[in-house]
Tab-separated table of C-alpha atoms in Angstrom:
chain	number	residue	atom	x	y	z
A	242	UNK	CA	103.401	60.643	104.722
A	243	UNK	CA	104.128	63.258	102.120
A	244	UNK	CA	101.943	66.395	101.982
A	245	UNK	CA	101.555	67.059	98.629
A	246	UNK	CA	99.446	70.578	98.819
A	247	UNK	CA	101.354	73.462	98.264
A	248	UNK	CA	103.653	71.843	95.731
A	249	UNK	CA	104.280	73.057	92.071
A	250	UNK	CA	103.513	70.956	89.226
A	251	UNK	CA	106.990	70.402	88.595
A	252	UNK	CA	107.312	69.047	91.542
A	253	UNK	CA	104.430	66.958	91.403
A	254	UNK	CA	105.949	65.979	88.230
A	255	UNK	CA	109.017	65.274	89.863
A	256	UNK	CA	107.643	62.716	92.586
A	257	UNK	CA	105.591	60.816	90.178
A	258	UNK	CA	108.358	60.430	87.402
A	259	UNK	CA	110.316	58.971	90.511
A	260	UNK	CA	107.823	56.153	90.802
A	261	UNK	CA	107.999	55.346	86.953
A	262	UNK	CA	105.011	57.450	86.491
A	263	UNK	CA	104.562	59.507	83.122
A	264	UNK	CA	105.171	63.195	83.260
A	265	UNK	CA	101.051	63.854	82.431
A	266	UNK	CA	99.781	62.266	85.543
A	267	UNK	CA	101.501	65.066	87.711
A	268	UNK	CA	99.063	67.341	85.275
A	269	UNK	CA	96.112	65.422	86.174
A	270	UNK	CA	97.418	65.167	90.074
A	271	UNK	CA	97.006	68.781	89.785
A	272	UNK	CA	94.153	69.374	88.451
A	273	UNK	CA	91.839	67.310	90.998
A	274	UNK	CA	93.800	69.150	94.025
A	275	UNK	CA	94.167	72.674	93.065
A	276	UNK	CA	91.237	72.692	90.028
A	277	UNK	CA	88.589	70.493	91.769
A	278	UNK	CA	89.232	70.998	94.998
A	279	UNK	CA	89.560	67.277	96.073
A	280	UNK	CA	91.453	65.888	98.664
A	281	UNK	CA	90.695	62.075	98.464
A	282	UNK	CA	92.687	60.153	96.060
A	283	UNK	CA	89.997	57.756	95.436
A	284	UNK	CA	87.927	60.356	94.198
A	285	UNK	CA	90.580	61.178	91.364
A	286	UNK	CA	88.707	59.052	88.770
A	287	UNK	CA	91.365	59.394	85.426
A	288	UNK	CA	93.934	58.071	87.841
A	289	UNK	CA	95.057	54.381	87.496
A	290	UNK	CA	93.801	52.514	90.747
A	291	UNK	CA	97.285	51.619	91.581
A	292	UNK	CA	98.614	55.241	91.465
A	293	UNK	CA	95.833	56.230	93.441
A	294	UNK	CA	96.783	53.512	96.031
A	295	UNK	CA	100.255	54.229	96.211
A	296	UNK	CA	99.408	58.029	96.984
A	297	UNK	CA	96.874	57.172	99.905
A	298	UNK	CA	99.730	55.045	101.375
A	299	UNK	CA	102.483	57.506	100.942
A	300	UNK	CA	100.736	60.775	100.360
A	301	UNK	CA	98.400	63.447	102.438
A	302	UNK	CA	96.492	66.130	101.099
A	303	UNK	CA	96.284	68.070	103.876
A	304	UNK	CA	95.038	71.379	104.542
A	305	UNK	CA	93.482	73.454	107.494
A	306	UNK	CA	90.945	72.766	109.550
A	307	UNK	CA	88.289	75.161	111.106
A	308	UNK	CA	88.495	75.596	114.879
A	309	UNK	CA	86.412	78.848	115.218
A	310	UNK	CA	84.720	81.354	112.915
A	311	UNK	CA	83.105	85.047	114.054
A	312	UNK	CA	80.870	86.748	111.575
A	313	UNK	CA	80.291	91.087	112.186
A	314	UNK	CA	76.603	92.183	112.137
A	315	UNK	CA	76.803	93.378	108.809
A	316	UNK	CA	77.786	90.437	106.900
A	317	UNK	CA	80.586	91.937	105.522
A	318	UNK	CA	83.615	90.452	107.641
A	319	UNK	CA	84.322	86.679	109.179
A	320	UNK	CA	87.047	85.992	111.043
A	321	UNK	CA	88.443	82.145	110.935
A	322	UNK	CA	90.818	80.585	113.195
A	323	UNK	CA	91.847	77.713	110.990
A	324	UNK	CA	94.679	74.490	112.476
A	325	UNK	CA	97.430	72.390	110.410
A	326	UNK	CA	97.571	68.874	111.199
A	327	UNK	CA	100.827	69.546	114.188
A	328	UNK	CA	97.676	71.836	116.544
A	329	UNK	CA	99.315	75.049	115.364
A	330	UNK	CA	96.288	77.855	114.495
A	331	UNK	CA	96.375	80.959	112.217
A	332	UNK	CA	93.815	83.384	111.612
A	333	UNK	CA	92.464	84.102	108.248
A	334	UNK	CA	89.923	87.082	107.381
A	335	UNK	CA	87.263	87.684	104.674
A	336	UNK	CA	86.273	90.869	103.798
A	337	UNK	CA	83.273	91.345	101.051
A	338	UNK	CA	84.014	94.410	99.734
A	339	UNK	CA	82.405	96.241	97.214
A	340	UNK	CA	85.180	95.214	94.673
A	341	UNK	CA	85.202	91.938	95.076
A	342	UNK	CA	86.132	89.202	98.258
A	343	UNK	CA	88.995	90.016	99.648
A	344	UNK	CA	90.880	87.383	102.214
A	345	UNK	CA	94.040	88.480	104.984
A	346	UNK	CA	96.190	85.808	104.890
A	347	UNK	CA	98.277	84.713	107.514
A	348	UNK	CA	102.086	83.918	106.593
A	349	UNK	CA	103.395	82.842	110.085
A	350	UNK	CA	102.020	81.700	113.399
A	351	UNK	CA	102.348	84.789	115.685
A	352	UNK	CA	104.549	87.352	115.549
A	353	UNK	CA	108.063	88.090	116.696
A	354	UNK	CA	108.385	92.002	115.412
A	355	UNK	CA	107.080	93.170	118.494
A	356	UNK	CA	104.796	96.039	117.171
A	357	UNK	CA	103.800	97.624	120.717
A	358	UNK	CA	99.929	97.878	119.001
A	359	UNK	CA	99.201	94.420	118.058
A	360	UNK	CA	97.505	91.548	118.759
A	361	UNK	CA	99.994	88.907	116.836
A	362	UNK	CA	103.133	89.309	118.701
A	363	UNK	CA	101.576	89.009	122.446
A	364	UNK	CA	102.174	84.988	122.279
A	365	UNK	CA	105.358	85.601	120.227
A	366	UNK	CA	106.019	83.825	116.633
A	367	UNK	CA	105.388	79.940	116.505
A	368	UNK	CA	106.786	79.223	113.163
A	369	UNK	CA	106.803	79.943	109.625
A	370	UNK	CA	103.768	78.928	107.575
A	371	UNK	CA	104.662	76.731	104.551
A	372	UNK	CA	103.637	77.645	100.900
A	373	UNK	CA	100.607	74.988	101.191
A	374	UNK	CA	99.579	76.127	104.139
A	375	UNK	CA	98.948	79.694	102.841
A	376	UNK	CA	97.327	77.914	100.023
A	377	UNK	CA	95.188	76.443	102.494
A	378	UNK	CA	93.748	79.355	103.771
A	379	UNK	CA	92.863	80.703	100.418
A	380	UNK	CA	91.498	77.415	99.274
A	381	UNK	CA	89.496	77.011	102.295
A	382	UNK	CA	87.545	80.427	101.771
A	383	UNK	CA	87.717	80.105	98.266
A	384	UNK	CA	85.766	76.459	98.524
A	385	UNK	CA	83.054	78.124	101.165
A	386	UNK	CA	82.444	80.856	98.303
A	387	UNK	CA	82.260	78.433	95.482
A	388	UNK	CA	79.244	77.177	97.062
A	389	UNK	CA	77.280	80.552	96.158
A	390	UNK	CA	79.230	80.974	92.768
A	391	UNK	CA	81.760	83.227	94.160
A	392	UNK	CA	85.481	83.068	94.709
A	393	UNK	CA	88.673	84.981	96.496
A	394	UNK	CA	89.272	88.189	94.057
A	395	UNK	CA	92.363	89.688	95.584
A	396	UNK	CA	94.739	88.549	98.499
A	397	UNK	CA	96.410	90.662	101.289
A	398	UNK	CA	99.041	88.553	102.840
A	399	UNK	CA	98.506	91.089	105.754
A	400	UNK	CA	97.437	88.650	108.481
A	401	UNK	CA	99.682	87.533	111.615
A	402	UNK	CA	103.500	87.410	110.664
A	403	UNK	CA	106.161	88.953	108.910
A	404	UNK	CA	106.060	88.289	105.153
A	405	UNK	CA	109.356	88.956	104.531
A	406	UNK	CA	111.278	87.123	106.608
A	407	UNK	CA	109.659	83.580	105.563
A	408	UNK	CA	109.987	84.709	102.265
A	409	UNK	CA	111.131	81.697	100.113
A	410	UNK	CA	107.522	80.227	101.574
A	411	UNK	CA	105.783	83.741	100.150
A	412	UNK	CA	107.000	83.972	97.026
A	413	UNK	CA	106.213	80.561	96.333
A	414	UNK	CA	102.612	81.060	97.640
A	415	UNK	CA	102.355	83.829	95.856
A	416	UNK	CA	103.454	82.270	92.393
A	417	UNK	CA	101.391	79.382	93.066
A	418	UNK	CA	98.371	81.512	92.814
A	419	UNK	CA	99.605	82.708	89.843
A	420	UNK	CA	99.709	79.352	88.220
A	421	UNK	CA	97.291	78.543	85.783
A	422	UNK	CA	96.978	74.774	87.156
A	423	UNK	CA	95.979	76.318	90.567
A	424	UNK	CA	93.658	79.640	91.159
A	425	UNK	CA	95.401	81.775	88.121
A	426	UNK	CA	95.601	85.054	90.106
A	427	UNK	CA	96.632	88.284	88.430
A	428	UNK	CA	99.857	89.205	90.752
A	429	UNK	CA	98.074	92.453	90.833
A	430	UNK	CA	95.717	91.143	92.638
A	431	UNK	CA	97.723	90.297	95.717
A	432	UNK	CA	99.193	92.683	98.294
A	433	UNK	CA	102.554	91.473	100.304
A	434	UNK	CA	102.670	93.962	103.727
A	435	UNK	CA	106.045	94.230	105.902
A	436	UNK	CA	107.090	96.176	108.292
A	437	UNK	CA	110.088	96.952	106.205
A	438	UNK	CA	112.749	94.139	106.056
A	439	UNK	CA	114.783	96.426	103.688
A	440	UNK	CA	117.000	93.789	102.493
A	441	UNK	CA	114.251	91.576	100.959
A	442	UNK	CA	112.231	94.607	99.816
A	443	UNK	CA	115.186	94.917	97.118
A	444	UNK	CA	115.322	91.104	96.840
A	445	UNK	CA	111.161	91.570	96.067
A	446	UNK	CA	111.248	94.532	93.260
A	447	UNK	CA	114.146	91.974	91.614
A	448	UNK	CA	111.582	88.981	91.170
A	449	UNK	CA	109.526	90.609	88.248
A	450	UNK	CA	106.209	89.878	89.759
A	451	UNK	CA	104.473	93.029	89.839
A	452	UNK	CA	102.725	92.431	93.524
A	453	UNK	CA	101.615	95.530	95.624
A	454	UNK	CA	103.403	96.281	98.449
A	455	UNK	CA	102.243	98.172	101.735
A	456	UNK	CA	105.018	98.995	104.119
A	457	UNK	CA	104.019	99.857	107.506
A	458	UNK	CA	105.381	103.165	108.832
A	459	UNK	CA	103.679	104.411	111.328
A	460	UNK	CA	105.145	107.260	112.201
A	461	UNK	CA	107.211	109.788	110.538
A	462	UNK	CA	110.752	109.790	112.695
A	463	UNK	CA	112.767	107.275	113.968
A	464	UNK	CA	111.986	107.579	118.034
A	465	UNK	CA	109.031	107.022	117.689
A	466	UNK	CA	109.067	104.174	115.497
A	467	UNK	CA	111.408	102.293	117.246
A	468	UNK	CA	109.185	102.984	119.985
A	469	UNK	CA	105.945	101.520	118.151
A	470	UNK	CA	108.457	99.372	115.742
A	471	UNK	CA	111.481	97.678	117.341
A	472	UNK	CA	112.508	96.398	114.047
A	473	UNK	CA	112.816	99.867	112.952
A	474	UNK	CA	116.187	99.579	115.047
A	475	UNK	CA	117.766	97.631	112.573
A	476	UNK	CA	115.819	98.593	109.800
A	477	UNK	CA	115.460	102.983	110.149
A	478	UNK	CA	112.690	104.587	108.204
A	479	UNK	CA	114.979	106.225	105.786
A	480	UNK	CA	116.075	102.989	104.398
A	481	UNK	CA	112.650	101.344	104.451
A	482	UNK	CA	111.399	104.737	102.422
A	483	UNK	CA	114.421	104.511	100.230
A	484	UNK	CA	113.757	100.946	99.713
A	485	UNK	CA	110.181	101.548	99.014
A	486	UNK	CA	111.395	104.081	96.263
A	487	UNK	CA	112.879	101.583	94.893
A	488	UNK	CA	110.371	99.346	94.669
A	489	UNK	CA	107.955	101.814	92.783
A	490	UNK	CA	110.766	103.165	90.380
A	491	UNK	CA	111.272	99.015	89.694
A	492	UNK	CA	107.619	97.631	89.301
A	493	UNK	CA	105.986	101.320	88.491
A	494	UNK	CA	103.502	100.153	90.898
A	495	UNK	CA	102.363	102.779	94.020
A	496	UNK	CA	103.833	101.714	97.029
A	497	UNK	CA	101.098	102.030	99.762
A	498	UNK	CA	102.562	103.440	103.207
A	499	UNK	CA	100.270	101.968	106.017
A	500	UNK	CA	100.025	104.710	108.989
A	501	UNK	CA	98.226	103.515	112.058
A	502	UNK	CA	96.285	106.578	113.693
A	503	UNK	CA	96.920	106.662	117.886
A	504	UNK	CA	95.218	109.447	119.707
A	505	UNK	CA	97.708	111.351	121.218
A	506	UNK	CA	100.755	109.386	119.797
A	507	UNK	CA	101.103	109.877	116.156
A	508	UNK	CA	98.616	111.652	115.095
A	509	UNK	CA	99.939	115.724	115.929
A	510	UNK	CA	100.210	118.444	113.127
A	511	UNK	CA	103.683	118.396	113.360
A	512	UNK	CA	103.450	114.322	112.561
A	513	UNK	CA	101.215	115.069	109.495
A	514	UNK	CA	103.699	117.746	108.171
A	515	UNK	CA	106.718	115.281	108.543
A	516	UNK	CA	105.329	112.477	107.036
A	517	UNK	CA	104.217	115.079	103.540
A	518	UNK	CA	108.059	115.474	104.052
A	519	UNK	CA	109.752	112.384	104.234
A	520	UNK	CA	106.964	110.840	101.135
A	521	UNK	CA	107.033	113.836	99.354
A	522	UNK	CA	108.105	112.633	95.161
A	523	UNK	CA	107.743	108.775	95.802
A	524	UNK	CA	105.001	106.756	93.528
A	525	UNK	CA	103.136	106.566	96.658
A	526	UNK	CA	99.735	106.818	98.994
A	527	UNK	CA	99.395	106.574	102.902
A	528	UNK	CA	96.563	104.374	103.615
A	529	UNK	CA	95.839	105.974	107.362
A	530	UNK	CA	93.960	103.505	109.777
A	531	UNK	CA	92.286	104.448	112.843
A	532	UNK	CA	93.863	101.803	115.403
A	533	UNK	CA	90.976	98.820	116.576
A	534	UNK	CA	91.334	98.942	120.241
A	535	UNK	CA	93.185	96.285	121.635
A	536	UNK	CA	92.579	95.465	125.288
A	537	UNK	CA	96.098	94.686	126.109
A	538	UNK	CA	97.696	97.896	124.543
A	539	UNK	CA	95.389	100.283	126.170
A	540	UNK	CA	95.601	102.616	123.070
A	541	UNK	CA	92.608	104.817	121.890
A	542	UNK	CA	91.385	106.190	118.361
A	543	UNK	CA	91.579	109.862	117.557
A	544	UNK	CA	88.482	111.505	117.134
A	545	UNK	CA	86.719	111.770	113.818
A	546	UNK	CA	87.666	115.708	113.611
A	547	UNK	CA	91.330	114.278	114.347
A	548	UNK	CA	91.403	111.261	111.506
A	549	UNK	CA	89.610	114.063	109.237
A	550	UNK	CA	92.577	117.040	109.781
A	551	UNK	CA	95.280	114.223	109.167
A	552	UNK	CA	93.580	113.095	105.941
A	553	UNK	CA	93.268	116.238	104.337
A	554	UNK	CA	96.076	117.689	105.596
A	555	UNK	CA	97.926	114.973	103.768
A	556	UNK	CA	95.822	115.425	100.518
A	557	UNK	CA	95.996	119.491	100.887
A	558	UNK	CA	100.125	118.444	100.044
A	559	UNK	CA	99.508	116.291	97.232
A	560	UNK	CA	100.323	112.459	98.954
A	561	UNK	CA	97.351	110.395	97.721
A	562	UNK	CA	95.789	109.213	100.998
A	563	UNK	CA	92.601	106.969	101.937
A	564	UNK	CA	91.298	106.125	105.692
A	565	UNK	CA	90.566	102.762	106.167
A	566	UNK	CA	87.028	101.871	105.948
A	567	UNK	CA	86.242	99.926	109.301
A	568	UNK	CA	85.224	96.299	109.068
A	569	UNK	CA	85.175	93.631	111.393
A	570	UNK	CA	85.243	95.739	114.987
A	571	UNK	CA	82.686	93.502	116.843
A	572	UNK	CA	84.489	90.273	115.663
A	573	UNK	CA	88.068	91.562	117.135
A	574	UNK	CA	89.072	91.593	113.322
A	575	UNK	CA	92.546	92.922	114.049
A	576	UNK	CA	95.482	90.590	114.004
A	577	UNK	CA	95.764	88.003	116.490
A	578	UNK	CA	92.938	88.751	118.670
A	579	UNK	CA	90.744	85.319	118.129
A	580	UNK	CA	93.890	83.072	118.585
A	581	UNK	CA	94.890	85.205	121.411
A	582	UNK	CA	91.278	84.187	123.221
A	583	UNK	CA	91.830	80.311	122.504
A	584	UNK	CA	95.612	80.299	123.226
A	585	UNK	CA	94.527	82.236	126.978
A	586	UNK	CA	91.514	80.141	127.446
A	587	UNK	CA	93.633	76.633	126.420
């Protein structure tokens, strides 16, 4: 069996024209899986019934399942552990923001960058995620809005996994949602986040898709880094900067530096001051974020009057910076953490 979700129209197109099918079927095709929503063949009523039984014989439309779902207090954040049909789970997050809903989207199962501050990379990387099944997480919040007349407004594809490296299945995602057959997405609304895989930043800024990026630094020289960021090791921070450069100068769109905040790690003066210098020129902003606690790390977030002298410090030296408004804390929102509790309790 075939799954069809996550494939273009052309090749749609392409697998129907095979069985002697015209080319405006693969149009219709679709429209009822990507327009409407529907995954039962039978239900595709403009069809011919023998097209319709030739796809339920050799054709699935499969997407994810829900195993688990945690909702914060306020409403504003729910956390889904979602499966593929092989048992493999990913998380996917919602965030109602006052902007619009806004979903992090997994693009692997685990991790292997071994961050030493997250969640993700504790059970190591599973595999890569396909195009569809990226889809699938979008589609599957997107279809629990629709019931309440809302939808997915922007994308970060910021959830467990390293973008970049499965990025044949990303950029395909990515231009799927683009495609007027499926959701039609602006490309400005999505974000793509790495921890700098300098090679395929380049590769990125060459695709003419004018995505946001979000690079994860972290810290402002290389010891420490590599410390927090083995794959700074192969990757140092001057050539993910310089690569980031590039990427604004390229797209003219602001590169967003993502700086995790650890009390008594990264978070010194002297940390602040290097980090105005190594940014200082780019079309950039630092988007600082006060670390959520993770029990296995055993790391701590500064104190407000610490997060508050880093910010405007920063700002005082003209690098556009925001702190990252909490959501999700009482759900474990951060990367990893729900799949980590059904993986330890399986």
């Amino acid at each position: 069996m075939v799954n069809i979700f996550g494939k273009t129209l052309e090749e749609l197109t392409e697998l129907l024209t095979e069985w002697g099918l015209p080319k405006f079927r693969g149009k219709q095709l679709a429209d009822w899986m990507y327009k409407k929503s529907v995954t039962d063949f039978n239900e595709m009523q403009n069809l011919p019934k023998s097209m319709r039984e030739k796809l339920a014989t050799e054709c699935v439309i499969d997407r994810a399942a829900r195993v688990d779902q945690l909702d914060s207090a306020d409403g504003r954040t729910s956390k889904f552990l979602l499966n593929f049909s092989d048992g493999v789970g990913v998380e996917t997050v919602l965030m109602r923001q006052p902007y619009g809903n806004s979903i992090c989207v997994s693009s692997q199962a685990g991790c292997n960058m071994g961050c030493a501050f997250c969640a993700s990379t504790l059970h190591g990387m599973v595999r890569d995620l396909t195009a569809g099944e990226m889809l699938a997480q979008t589609y599957y919040i997107n279809d629990m809005l629709s019931k309440t007349g809302e939808k997915v407004d922007t994308i970060v594809i910021m959830g467990s996994g390293e973008p970049l490296t499965n990025y044949d299945n990303v950029l395909k995602y990515i231009r799927l949602l683009h495609e007027d057959y499926c959701l039609g997405m602006s490309y400005r609304s999505v974000t793509l986040s790495t921890s700098g895989i300098v090679p395929n930043i380049y590769r990125l800024a060459q695709e003419e898709i004018p995505v946001n990026l979000s690079i994860s630094l972290h810290a402002p020289e290389n010891s420490l880094r590599s410390e927090l960021m083995p794959i700074n090791r192969k990757y140092p921070m001057a050539d993910v900067v310089k690569a980031g450069g590039d990427y604004g100068e390229k797209t003219h769109r602001r590169v967003t530096y993502e700086y995790i905040l650890i009390d008594g790690v990264n978070d010194n003066a002297k940390q602040a001051k290097e980090l105005v210098e190594l940014l200082k020129g780019q079309l950039a902003s630092v988007n600082l974020i006060p670390i959520n606690p993770v029990v296995e790390r055993n790391w701590n977030r500064p104190s407000p009057e610490r997060i508050d002298f880093f910010e405007k410090y920063l700002a005082k030296h003209h690098i556009t910076v925001t702190v990252r408004r909490e959501m999700g804390n009482d759900i474990q929102a951060a990367c990893g953490q729900l799949r980590n509790r059904h993986l330890d309790n399986g």
